Amino acid sequence: MENIFEKIEEKHILNKEEIELNCSEHPREIVIAFCDTCQKAVCFDCSRESHRDHKCFKIENKAVEARQNIPKLCAQIENKKLPTLVTTLDKINHCKSQVSKTDEVIEKIHKRANELMAIIMEERDSLIDQCKQSSISQEKYYQIEDSVVRRFIDLYSLSLHEASDVVKSTNNIELVLFESKLKSQIRDFKPRAIRPSSTPKFKSGRSDREVIKNMIGLVTCDGNFADMTSLAGELVGIQVKLVSSVRYSCLNVASFCLQDNELAWINPAESTIGGVIDSKGTEHKRFDFGAELSDLTITDKNVILGTDTKNKRIVRVANNGILKEVLNTAPLQPHGIHACRNGDLLVSQMYRADPKSVDSKRLVHRLGKDYTVKLTIQFTASFFNKKHILNHPRRVTENSNGDIIVVDLSTETSGRVLAFDFVGKLRFTYEGNPKRSKFLPFDVCCDSDLRVFVSDFFNHEINVLGCDGQFIQEIPTNMEGLLNPIAIAFDKKGKLWIGGKGGKILIYITHKTI
């Protein structure tokens, strides 16, 4: 790269002839000084008036200093700034070339959609063929029955016709034989039991968009976008604003269940007494569950479900707090529960959590609306060396992309967060804020932008992660008087509720920031 200063000299930008410049404030006056405070050329009047207390130097003296500094500044641009920008531009061009390959991805999406369409068309043809076969079979049956009945009708018609002639006959033998013939025909007659027709009926299946999305697949971006170019800056983070700080009368807040009307069901830790409050802390209800619940969730039909770990069951919570068992999970003990958008349930469960136990089970189940198991996350993907992938699955949630996020305790004082895709394949593992030496996660939730929020009990903060598990930022809670955050959830309006030690509850609104 050529020396920029030499180019400036070649173009005579630094002319040896003195250039007179009029003052911007006093147009008739010539500038004679330079105000170092304001970085502005000034005239004599300015130096005595508005710039009197500023550091002003003669233009001639400042020019000598500038002549010495300009080559140094140009060298900084030439040797540092421009190479950095050129390197960044190369990275951007490389990224642009990769982004332009989306046509291949779109082609794969088309191919997958066509594959599913082919399956649908095959099923359609199969159903149509079943209808046709049923019709053909019934047509054959009724043709046979039709011919049999017609034969009997012809037989009896003929006998009736003959009878009129025989009765007139005087031949006794003929009369006797014909009578015997009629008796035989009457005796042999058996009414035909005709089967009613069975018209094929079509019962349309349920159009489940979530199932279709899972069948067709996902579009994901590998890697950390922030690493692609230094100009991209940090990952998209959030700004938080505290809108409410309340305290509920309990030892610790174990979990929330947030309704559309901004009411929160509070599930205290190590207690059977729960209640309902609003965002201002006003208590609307208080009742005795009759059992200690580990977690609560609310379905799309506003049905509140909870996990009764001690009694190994999932329960439905009535408006008055009365529990009704909907599923006995024995011998598994349910801990975390989350109602998915498509009506499924995610439940983290354990049986003999000690890893040394041969028959230990630590898993996450996806249950259908009829509580049948649709997916189990339990082991690593290795076929020949299967190992438990979970240690102590405490809480579970799902983001809007269908990923399953699990809080998994490694010991009583440490844990991690694992994310699985909709078929149970591990996507990432998060082991805590890189600035901290300890990490004890207790609860997890996701916002509409796929960010993951994890309560860190030890460090009195909420960890915010990107959709691929990258640490974005922390939200300290001890500054607002909340130590040891435990429960965390978003309400329907996007407000973040955080509850923890001493029944303290913080409510934030969040804003995107770049």
Short mmCIF file of C-alpha atoms in Angstrom, two decimals:
data_model
loop_
_atom_site.label_atom_id
_atom_site.label_comp_id
_atom_site.label_asym_id
_atom_site.label_seq_id
_atom_site.Cartn_x
_atom_site.Cartn_y
_atom_site.Cartn_z
CA MET A 1 0.00 0.00 0.00
CA GLU A 2 1.50 3.36 -1.05
CA ASN A 3 2.27 5.98 1.51
CA ILE A 4 -0.83 8.16 1.90
CA PHE A 5 1.15 11.15 3.05
CA GLU A 6 3.20 11.09 -0.15
CA LYS A 7 -0.04 11.08 -2.16
CA ILE A 8 -1.23 14.12 -0.25
CA GLU A 9 2.02 15.91 -1.09
CA GLU A 10 1.70 14.91 -4.75
CA LYS A 11 -1.78 16.38 -4.99
CA HIS A 12 -0.57 19.65 -3.41
CA ILE A 13 -3.18 19.53 -0.70
CA LEU A 14 -0.49 20.82 1.65
CA ASN A 15 0.39 23.90 -0.36
CA LYS A 16 3.39 25.97 0.58
CA GLU A 17 1.45 29.16 -0.08
CA GLU A 18 -0.45 30.50 2.90
CA ILE A 19 -4.23 30.15 2.55
CA GLU A 20 -6.31 32.86 4.19
CA LEU A 21 -9.48 31.65 5.92
CA ASN A 22 -12.24 33.93 7.18
CA CYS A 23 -13.68 33.44 10.66
CA SER A 24 -17.07 31.69 10.78
CA GLU A 25 -18.30 34.02 13.53
CA HIS A 26 -16.69 37.23 12.21
CA PRO A 27 -16.73 36.87 8.38
CA ARG A 28 -14.60 39.98 7.82
CA GLU A 29 -11.82 38.77 10.10
CA ILE A 30 -9.03 36.35 9.16
CA VAL A 31 -8.34 33.39 11.44
CA ILE A 32 -5.02 33.76 13.22
CA ALA A 33 -5.27 31.11 15.95
CA PHE A 34 -6.49 27.61 16.67
CA CYS A 35 -8.60 26.80 19.73
CA ASP A 36 -7.35 23.46 21.00
CA THR A 37 -10.30 23.18 23.40
CA CYS A 38 -12.94 23.50 20.66
CA GLN A 39 -10.76 22.16 17.83
CA LYS A 40 -11.66 25.22 15.79
CA ALA A 41 -9.83 27.98 13.88
CA VAL A 42 -10.61 31.43 15.36
CA CYS A 43 -9.90 35.12 14.65
CA PHE A 44 -8.41 37.72 16.99
CA ASP A 45 -11.82 38.83 18.27
CA CYS A 46 -12.87 35.26 19.03
CA SER A 47 -9.66 34.61 20.96
CA ARG A 48 -10.47 37.63 23.14
CA GLU A 49 -14.17 36.90 23.58
CA SER A 50 -15.87 33.49 23.37
CA HIS A 51 -12.55 31.60 23.42
CA ARG A 52 -10.77 33.78 25.96
CA ASP A 53 -10.39 31.05 28.62
CA HIS A 54 -9.59 28.30 26.09
CA LYS A 55 -6.23 26.97 25.00
CA CYS A 56 -5.49 28.92 21.82
CA PHE A 57 -2.32 28.74 19.74
CA LYS A 58 -1.01 30.67 16.79
CA ILE A 59 -1.90 29.05 13.48
CA GLU A 60 1.79 28.99 12.51
CA ASN A 61 2.81 27.06 15.62
CA LYS A 62 -0.15 24.66 15.35
CA ALA A 63 0.68 24.05 11.69
CA VAL A 64 4.22 22.96 12.57
CA GLU A 65 2.81 20.46 15.08
CA ALA A 66 0.17 19.29 12.57
CA ARG A 67 2.83 18.80 9.89
CA GLN A 68 4.64 16.45 12.25
CA ASN A 69 1.53 14.58 13.41
CA ILE A 70 -0.22 14.04 10.05
CA PRO A 71 2.30 11.41 8.78
CA LYS A 72 1.97 9.54 12.10
CA LEU A 73 -1.82 9.56 11.93
CA CYS A 74 -1.75 8.44 8.30
CA ALA A 75 0.62 5.64 9.24
CA GLN A 76 -1.87 4.46 11.88
CA ILE A 77 -4.64 4.39 9.29
CA GLU A 78 -2.41 2.72 6.71
CA ASN A 79 -0.88 0.11 9.02
CA LYS A 80 -3.74 -0.66 11.40
CA LYS A 81 -7.16 0.61 10.44
CA LEU A 82 -7.18 -0.15 6.72
CA PRO A 83 -5.75 -3.72 7.04
CA THR A 84 -8.36 -4.45 9.72
CA LEU A 85 -11.14 -3.13 7.50
CA VAL A 86 -9.84 -5.04 4.47
CA THR A 87 -9.67 -8.26 6.51
CA THR A 88 -13.17 -7.62 7.80
CA LEU A 89 -14.37 -6.95 4.25
CA ASP A 90 -12.88 -10.28 3.13
CA LYS A 91 -14.77 -12.02 5.94
CA ILE A 92 -17.97 -10.26 4.98
CA ASN A 93 -17.54 -11.28 1.32
CA HIS A 94 -16.88 -14.86 2.40
CA CYS A 95 -19.98 -14.82 4.58
CA LYS A 96 -22.01 -13.31 1.75
CA SER A 97 -20.86 -16.11 -0.54
CA GLN A 98 -21.98 -18.65 2.06
CA VAL A 99 -25.31 -16.90 2.53
CA SER A 100 -25.86 -16.98 -1.23
CA LYS A 101 -25.90 -20.77 -1.01
CA THR A 102 -29.37 -20.62 0.47
CA ASP A 103 -30.66 -21.72 -2.95
CA GLU A 104 -29.32 -25.19 -2.13
CA VAL A 105 -31.15 -25.14 1.21
CA ILE A 106 -34.36 -24.01 -0.50
CA GLU A 107 -33.98 -26.85 -2.99
CA LYS A 108 -33.66 -29.31 -0.09
CA ILE A 109 -36.81 -27.85 1.48
CA HIS A 110 -38.65 -28.30 -1.83
CA LYS A 111 -37.34 -31.86 -2.08
CA ARG A 112 -38.46 -32.71 1.46
CA ALA A 113 -41.87 -31.14 0.87
CA ASN A 114 -42.24 -33.16 -2.35
CA GLU A 115 -41.30 -36.33 -0.47
CA LEU A 116 -44.03 -35.65 2.07
CA MET A 117 -46.46 -34.80 -0.73
CA ALA A 118 -45.60 -38.13 -2.38
CA ILE A 119 -46.38 -39.93 0.89
CA ILE A 120 -49.64 -38.01 1.19
CA MET A 121 -50.56 -38.87 -2.42
CA GLU A 122 -49.71 -42.51 -1.75
CA GLU A 123 -51.97 -42.50 1.31
CA ARG A 124 -54.68 -40.79 -0.74
CA ASP A 125 -54.48 -43.46 -3.45
CA SER A 126 -54.55 -46.18 -0.81
CA LEU A 127 -57.72 -44.75 0.76
CA ILE A 128 -59.37 -44.38 -2.66
CA ASP A 129 -58.42 -47.97 -3.51
CA GLN A 130 -59.99 -49.15 -0.24
CA CYS A 131 -63.19 -47.33 -1.17
CA LYS A 132 -63.21 -48.89 -4.63
CA GLN A 133 -62.50 -52.42 -3.33
CA SER A 134 -65.32 -52.09 -0.81
CA SER A 135 -67.68 -50.98 -3.57
CA ILE A 136 -66.64 -53.81 -5.93
CA SER A 137 -67.01 -56.43 -3.17
CA GLN A 138 -70.48 -55.24 -2.28
CA GLU A 139 -71.56 -55.06 -5.90
CA LYS A 140 -70.57 -58.74 -6.41
CA TYR A 141 -72.43 -59.77 -3.28
CA TYR A 142 -75.67 -58.04 -4.30
CA GLN A 143 -75.43 -59.42 -7.86
CA ILE A 144 -75.30 -62.97 -6.48
CA GLU A 145 -78.18 -62.33 -4.10
CA ASP A 146 -80.16 -60.73 -6.92
CA SER A 147 -79.77 -63.81 -9.17
CA VAL A 148 -80.78 -66.22 -6.35
CA VAL A 149 -83.91 -64.25 -5.48
CA ARG A 150 -84.89 -63.92 -9.14
CA ARG A 151 -84.53 -67.69 -9.59
CA PHE A 152 -86.93 -68.33 -6.72
CA ILE A 153 -89.38 -65.77 -8.09
CA ASP A 154 -89.34 -67.51 -11.48
CA LEU A 155 -89.80 -70.92 -9.84
CA TYR A 156 -92.79 -69.83 -7.77
CA SER A 157 -94.35 -67.94 -10.66
CA LEU A 158 -94.15 -71.08 -12.78
CA SER A 159 -95.68 -73.21 -10.02
CA LEU A 160 -98.57 -70.80 -9.63
CA HIS A 161 -99.20 -70.89 -13.35
CA GLU A 162 -99.15 -74.72 -13.40
CA ALA A 163 -101.41 -74.89 -10.35
CA SER A 164 -104.30 -73.22 -12.16
CA ASP A 165 -104.19 -75.94 -14.82
CA VAL A 166 -103.66 -78.87 -12.46
CA VAL A 167 -106.63 -77.93 -10.30
CA LYS A 168 -108.90 -78.32 -13.33
CA SER A 169 -107.49 -81.77 -14.05
CA THR A 170 -109.46 -84.96 -13.12
CA ASN A 171 -106.28 -87.03 -12.89
CA ASN A 172 -105.92 -87.86 -9.21
CA ILE A 173 -102.26 -88.86 -9.44
CA GLU A 174 -101.36 -85.60 -11.11
CA LEU A 175 -103.10 -83.64 -8.36
CA VAL A 176 -101.37 -85.53 -5.58
CA LEU A 177 -97.90 -85.20 -7.16
CA PHE A 178 -98.33 -81.49 -7.77
CA GLU A 179 -99.46 -80.96 -4.19
CA SER A 180 -96.34 -82.75 -3.00
CA LYS A 181 -94.24 -80.56 -5.27
CA LEU A 182 -95.70 -77.37 -3.81
CA LYS A 183 -95.19 -78.59 -0.26
CA SER A 184 -91.58 -79.35 -1.08
CA GLN A 185 -91.06 -75.89 -2.55
CA ILE A 186 -92.65 -74.23 0.48
CA ARG A 187 -90.60 -76.38 2.82
CA ASP A 188 -87.34 -75.57 1.03
CA PHE A 189 -88.01 -71.85 1.00
CA LYS A 190 -85.76 -69.90 3.38
CA PRO A 191 -85.92 -66.09 3.62
CA ARG A 192 -82.69 -64.43 2.41
CA ALA A 193 -80.94 -62.36 5.12
CA ILE A 194 -79.55 -59.57 2.99
CA ARG A 195 -76.71 -57.66 4.57
CA PRO A 196 -77.29 -53.91 4.63
CA SER A 197 -75.02 -51.89 2.40
CA SER A 198 -71.92 -50.43 4.04
CA THR A 199 -71.11 -47.15 2.38
CA PRO A 200 -67.46 -46.12 2.96
CA LYS A 201 -67.11 -43.02 5.11
CA PHE A 202 -64.12 -40.69 5.33
CA LYS A 203 -63.05 -39.32 8.70
CA SER A 204 -60.67 -36.44 8.17
CA GLY A 205 -57.51 -36.46 10.28
CA ARG A 206 -56.50 -33.55 12.49
CA SER A 207 -54.32 -30.94 10.82
CA ASP A 208 -51.50 -30.63 13.36
CA ARG A 209 -49.11 -27.94 12.14
CA GLU A 210 -46.51 -28.83 14.79
CA VAL A 211 -46.42 -32.46 13.62
CA ILE A 212 -46.09 -31.35 10.00
CA LYS A 213 -43.28 -28.95 10.95
CA ASN A 214 -41.48 -31.76 12.76
CA MET A 215 -41.90 -34.02 9.73
CA ILE A 216 -40.61 -31.51 7.21
CA GLY A 217 -37.64 -30.38 9.32
CA LEU A 218 -35.96 -27.18 10.53
CA VAL A 219 -33.74 -24.45 9.13
CA THR A 220 -30.83 -23.74 11.49
CA CYS A 221 -27.62 -21.72 11.30
CA ASP A 222 -24.45 -23.37 12.58
CA GLY A 223 -21.82 -21.39 14.43
CA ASN A 224 -21.72 -18.06 16.19
CA PHE A 225 -22.69 -15.24 13.86
CA ALA A 226 -20.89 -12.75 16.06
CA ASP A 227 -17.56 -14.45 15.23
CA MET A 228 -17.96 -13.96 11.48
CA THR A 229 -16.88 -10.32 11.48
CA SER A 230 -15.55 -7.92 14.06
CA LEU A 231 -17.96 -5.25 12.78
CA ALA A 232 -20.97 -7.38 13.70
CA GLY A 233 -20.33 -6.71 17.39
CA GLU A 234 -21.94 -8.80 20.09
CA LEU A 235 -24.94 -11.12 19.87
CA VAL A 236 -28.34 -9.50 20.11
CA GLY A 237 -28.86 -8.96 23.81
CA ILE A 238 -31.58 -7.35 25.88
CA GLN A 239 -32.14 -4.40 28.12
CA VAL A 240 -34.29 -5.03 31.18
CA LYS A 241 -36.42 -2.63 33.17
CA LEU A 242 -37.83 -3.52 36.57
CA VAL A 243 -41.57 -2.80 36.66
CA SER A 244 -42.54 -4.50 39.90
CA SER A 245 -40.94 -5.91 43.04
CA VAL A 246 -43.18 -7.82 45.46
CA ARG A 247 -42.88 -10.35 48.24
CA TYR A 248 -45.05 -13.43 48.74
CA SER A 249 -45.44 -14.92 52.17
CA CYS A 250 -43.39 -18.12 51.84
CA LEU A 251 -39.91 -19.49 52.43
CA ASN A 252 -38.94 -19.77 48.73
CA VAL A 253 -40.80 -19.52 45.42
CA ALA A 254 -40.35 -22.92 43.71
CA SER A 255 -42.26 -22.27 40.47
CA PHE A 256 -44.73 -19.98 38.69
CA CYS A 257 -47.77 -20.62 36.58
CA LEU A 258 -48.76 -17.45 34.68
CA GLN A 259 -52.27 -16.95 33.26
CA ASP A 260 -53.53 -14.66 30.50
CA ASN A 261 -55.07 -12.22 32.98
CA GLU A 262 -51.65 -11.43 34.53
CA LEU A 263 -52.37 -13.60 37.54
CA ALA A 264 -49.60 -15.84 38.81
CA TRP A 265 -50.10 -19.11 40.64
CA ILE A 266 -47.34 -19.33 43.24
CA ASN A 267 -45.95 -22.73 44.18
CA PRO A 268 -43.81 -22.35 47.33
CA ALA A 269 -40.92 -24.71 48.04
CA GLU A 270 -41.34 -27.29 50.80
CA SER A 271 -44.93 -26.26 51.47
CA THR A 272 -48.43 -27.32 50.50
CA ILE A 273 -49.85 -23.79 50.82
CA GLY A 274 -50.09 -21.95 47.48
CA GLY A 275 -51.84 -18.90 46.17
CA VAL A 276 -52.62 -16.55 43.30
CA ILE A 277 -51.27 -12.98 43.08
CA ASP A 278 -51.19 -10.20 40.50
CA SER A 279 -48.19 -8.20 39.29
CA LYS A 280 -48.64 -5.70 42.14
CA GLY A 281 -48.41 -8.43 44.77
CA THR A 282 -52.09 -8.42 45.68
CA GLU A 283 -53.14 -11.91 46.79
CA HIS A 284 -56.39 -13.09 45.17
CA LYS A 285 -56.48 -16.66 46.50
CA ARG A 286 -54.73 -18.85 49.03
CA PHE A 287 -55.31 -22.57 49.45
CA ASP A 288 -53.81 -25.86 50.55
CA PHE A 289 -52.81 -28.15 47.69
CA GLY A 290 -52.71 -31.09 50.06
CA ALA A 291 -49.32 -32.10 48.65
CA GLU A 292 -45.95 -30.51 47.91
CA LEU A 293 -45.76 -29.84 44.18
CA SER A 294 -42.42 -29.61 42.39
CA ASP A 295 -43.52 -27.66 39.32
CA LEU A 296 -46.59 -26.12 37.64
CA THR A 297 -47.55 -25.46 34.02
CA ILE A 298 -50.61 -24.21 32.14
CA THR A 299 -51.96 -25.68 28.90
CA ASP A 300 -53.36 -23.83 25.89
CA LYS A 301 -56.83 -24.54 27.34
CA ASN A 302 -55.92 -22.86 30.66
CA VAL A 303 -55.71 -26.18 32.48
CA ILE A 304 -53.13 -26.07 35.29
CA LEU A 305 -51.06 -29.22 35.78
CA GLY A 306 -48.45 -30.01 38.40
CA THR A 307 -45.94 -32.67 39.39
CA ASP A 308 -46.38 -34.43 42.73
CA THR A 309 -42.91 -35.95 43.02
CA LYS A 310 -43.42 -37.68 46.37
CA ASN A 311 -46.59 -39.48 45.27
CA LYS A 312 -45.30 -40.20 41.74
CA ARG A 313 -48.11 -38.58 39.81
CA ILE A 314 -49.12 -35.71 37.54
CA VAL A 315 -52.11 -33.80 38.85
CA ARG A 316 -54.65 -31.32 37.60
CA VAL A 317 -55.07 -28.27 39.84
CA ALA A 318 -58.61 -26.94 40.17
CA ASN A 319 -59.36 -23.25 40.70
CA ASN A 320 -59.80 -23.92 44.42
CA GLY A 321 -56.44 -25.71 44.64
CA ILE A 322 -57.86 -29.23 44.85
CA LEU A 323 -55.66 -31.81 43.09
CA LYS A 324 -56.93 -34.56 40.80
CA GLU A 325 -54.59 -37.26 39.51
CA VAL A 326 -54.40 -37.47 35.72
CA LEU A 327 -51.41 -39.83 35.41
CA ASN A 328 -49.66 -42.18 37.78
CA THR A 329 -45.97 -42.19 36.79
CA ALA A 330 -44.75 -44.89 39.23
CA PRO A 331 -42.09 -46.00 39.60
CA LEU A 332 -40.80 -42.76 38.02
CA GLN A 333 -40.89 -39.56 40.06
CA PRO A 334 -41.90 -36.52 37.99
CA HIS A 335 -40.08 -33.23 38.65
CA GLY A 336 -40.33 -30.60 35.92
CA ILE A 337 -43.35 -30.19 33.64
CA HIS A 338 -44.04 -27.96 30.63
CA ALA A 339 -47.12 -27.70 28.40
CA CYS A 340 -46.14 -27.42 24.72
CA ARG A 341 -47.98 -25.30 22.17
CA ASN A 342 -49.26 -28.36 20.30
CA GLY A 343 -50.84 -29.86 23.44
CA ASP A 344 -48.01 -32.25 24.33
CA LEU A 345 -46.40 -32.36 27.76
CA LEU A 346 -42.70 -32.46 28.59
CA VAL A 347 -41.95 -34.15 31.91
CA SER A 348 -38.55 -34.72 33.52
CA GLN A 349 -38.59 -37.89 35.62
CA MET A 350 -36.30 -40.08 37.71
CA TYR A 351 -36.17 -43.45 39.38
CA ARG A 352 -33.28 -44.20 41.71
CA ALA A 353 -31.29 -41.17 40.61
CA ASP A 354 -28.01 -42.58 41.96
CA PRO A 355 -25.85 -43.17 38.83
CA LYS A 356 -24.33 -46.23 40.51
CA SER A 357 -27.71 -47.95 40.63
CA VAL A 358 -28.06 -50.53 37.84
CA ASP A 359 -31.76 -49.83 37.26
CA SER A 360 -31.47 -46.04 37.63
CA LYS A 361 -33.62 -44.03 35.23
CA ARG A 362 -33.15 -40.32 34.51
CA LEU A 363 -35.11 -39.12 31.52
CA VAL A 364 -37.43 -36.65 29.84
CA HIS A 365 -40.72 -37.83 28.30
CA ARG A 366 -42.81 -36.09 25.68
CA LEU A 367 -46.40 -37.15 26.33
CA GLY A 368 -49.32 -36.80 23.93
CA LYS A 369 -52.71 -35.42 24.89
CA ASP A 370 -53.73 -38.93 25.97
CA TYR A 371 -50.55 -39.14 28.11
CA THR A 372 -48.94 -41.78 25.92
CA VAL A 373 -45.15 -41.51 25.46
CA LYS A 374 -44.18 -39.98 22.10
CA LEU A 375 -40.46 -39.37 22.79
CA THR A 376 -37.93 -40.41 25.42
CA ILE A 377 -34.63 -38.60 26.05
CA GLN A 378 -32.51 -40.89 28.22
CA PHE A 379 -29.33 -42.18 26.61
CA THR A 380 -26.50 -40.94 24.40
CA ALA A 381 -26.77 -41.61 20.67
CA SER A 382 -24.08 -44.32 20.73
CA PHE A 383 -25.61 -47.70 19.93
CA PHE A 384 -22.78 -49.86 21.33
CA ASN A 385 -21.93 -47.75 24.38
CA LYS A 386 -25.18 -46.28 25.64
CA LYS A 387 -24.85 -44.01 28.64
CA HIS A 388 -27.31 -41.90 30.57
CA ILE A 389 -27.19 -38.41 29.12
CA LEU A 390 -28.99 -36.86 32.12
CA ASN A 391 -27.96 -36.87 35.78
CA HIS A 392 -30.79 -35.16 37.64
CA PRO A 393 -33.24 -33.50 35.22
CA ARG A 394 -34.88 -30.83 37.35
CA ARG A 395 -36.79 -28.56 34.95
CA VAL A 396 -37.74 -28.69 31.28
CA THR A 397 -39.16 -26.28 28.71
CA GLU A 398 -39.58 -25.90 24.95
CA ASN A 399 -38.75 -22.96 22.69
CA SER A 400 -40.80 -21.84 19.70
CA ASN A 401 -38.48 -23.80 17.40
CA GLY A 402 -39.42 -27.11 19.04
CA ASP A 403 -36.12 -27.53 20.92
CA ILE A 404 -36.31 -29.15 24.37
CA ILE A 405 -34.28 -27.35 27.06
CA VAL A 406 -33.43 -29.25 30.25
CA VAL A 407 -31.92 -28.07 33.54
CA ASP A 408 -29.77 -30.98 34.71
CA LEU A 409 -28.09 -31.03 38.12
CA SER A 410 -24.71 -32.77 38.20
CA THR A 411 -24.32 -32.55 41.99
CA GLU A 412 -26.07 -30.70 44.79
CA THR A 413 -23.90 -27.67 44.06
CA SER A 414 -23.46 -27.71 40.28
CA GLY A 415 -25.43 -28.26 37.11
CA ARG A 416 -25.76 -27.58 33.41
CA VAL A 417 -28.31 -26.85 30.72
CA LEU A 418 -28.83 -29.22 27.78
CA ALA A 419 -30.78 -28.55 24.59
CA PHE A 420 -32.20 -31.26 22.32
CA ASP A 421 -33.94 -30.95 18.97
CA PHE A 422 -37.49 -32.20 18.39
CA VAL A 423 -36.28 -35.79 17.79
CA GLY A 424 -34.12 -35.87 20.93
CA LYS A 425 -30.69 -35.18 19.40
CA LEU A 426 -28.35 -33.15 21.62
CA ARG A 427 -27.80 -29.63 20.24
CA PHE A 428 -25.68 -27.96 22.92
CA THR A 429 -24.57 -28.07 26.54
CA TYR A 430 -24.17 -24.91 28.64
CA GLU A 431 -22.15 -25.06 31.85
CA GLY A 432 -22.41 -21.53 33.17
CA ASN A 433 -21.35 -17.91 32.86
CA PRO A 434 -17.69 -17.88 31.73
CA LYS A 435 -17.04 -15.13 34.28
CA ARG A 436 -18.06 -17.36 37.19
CA SER A 437 -16.43 -20.40 38.77
CA LYS A 438 -19.70 -22.03 39.91
CA PHE A 439 -23.05 -22.64 38.25
CA LEU A 440 -26.18 -24.02 39.91
CA PRO A 441 -29.17 -23.68 37.55
CA PHE A 442 -32.66 -24.13 38.97
CA ASP A 443 -35.20 -23.14 36.30
CA VAL A 444 -35.34 -22.26 32.60
CA CYS A 445 -37.64 -20.48 30.16
CA CYS A 446 -37.44 -19.08 26.60
CA ASP A 447 -38.62 -15.87 24.97
CA SER A 448 -40.17 -15.46 21.51
CA ASP A 449 -36.72 -14.79 19.97
CA LEU A 450 -35.44 -18.25 21.05
CA ARG A 451 -33.21 -16.79 23.78
CA VAL A 452 -32.84 -19.06 26.81
CA PHE A 453 -33.11 -17.65 30.36
CA VAL A 454 -31.62 -19.68 33.23
CA SER A 455 -31.77 -18.87 36.94
CA ASP A 456 -28.34 -19.23 38.59
CA PHE A 457 -28.92 -19.90 42.29
CA PHE A 458 -25.31 -19.45 43.42
CA ASN A 459 -24.43 -16.25 41.58
CA HIS A 460 -27.74 -14.41 42.18
CA GLU A 461 -28.31 -13.79 38.48
CA ILE A 462 -30.15 -14.86 35.35
CA ASN A 463 -28.02 -16.14 32.47
CA VAL A 464 -29.24 -15.20 29.00
CA LEU A 465 -28.19 -17.53 26.16
CA GLY A 466 -28.53 -17.47 22.41
CA CYS A 467 -30.50 -20.15 20.56
CA ASP A 468 -27.29 -22.18 20.08
CA GLY A 469 -26.20 -21.95 23.72
CA GLN A 470 -23.87 -18.95 23.47
CA PHE A 471 -23.66 -16.83 26.61
CA ILE A 472 -25.01 -13.34 25.88
CA GLN A 473 -25.30 -11.59 29.24
CA GLU A 474 -26.30 -11.88 32.86
CA ILE A 475 -29.12 -10.12 34.70
CA PRO A 476 -28.11 -9.61 38.36
CA THR A 477 -30.99 -10.01 40.81
CA ASN A 478 -29.20 -9.25 44.10
CA MET A 479 -29.10 -5.55 43.16
CA GLU A 480 -32.90 -5.57 43.50
CA GLY A 481 -32.91 -7.55 46.75
CA LEU A 482 -33.48 -11.03 45.28
CA LEU A 483 -30.93 -13.55 46.44
CA ASN A 484 -30.77 -17.09 45.06
CA PRO A 485 -33.23 -16.88 42.15
CA ILE A 486 -35.13 -20.13 41.63
CA ALA A 487 -38.32 -19.81 39.56
CA ILE A 488 -38.36 -18.00 36.22
CA ALA A 489 -41.08 -17.63 33.56
CA PHE A 490 -42.51 -15.31 30.91
CA ASP A 491 -46.14 -14.26 31.05
CA LYS A 492 -48.37 -13.92 27.97
CA LYS A 493 -47.34 -10.26 27.53
CA GLY A 494 -43.63 -11.04 27.52
CA LYS A 495 -42.86 -9.89 31.06
CA LEU A 496 -40.15 -11.84 32.85
CA TRP A 497 -41.07 -13.09 36.36
CA ILE A 498 -38.27 -14.15 38.70
CA GLY A 499 -38.88 -15.65 42.15
CA GLY A 500 -36.58 -16.96 44.82
CA LYS A 501 -35.42 -16.84 48.39
CA GLY A 502 -37.75 -15.34 50.98
CA GLY A 503 -40.67 -15.17 48.56
CA LYS A 504 -39.13 -12.19 46.71
CA ILE A 505 -40.50 -11.73 43.18
CA LEU A 506 -39.14 -9.38 40.48
CA ILE A 507 -41.00 -8.56 37.26
CA TYR A 508 -39.10 -7.13 34.28
CA ILE A 509 -39.94 -5.93 30.81
CA THR A 510 -37.27 -6.72 28.23
CA HIS A 511 -36.15 -4.86 25.14
CA LYS A 512 -33.85 -5.98 22.34
CA THR A 513 -30.53 -4.23 22.01
CA ILE A 514 -27.73 -4.59 19.48
#
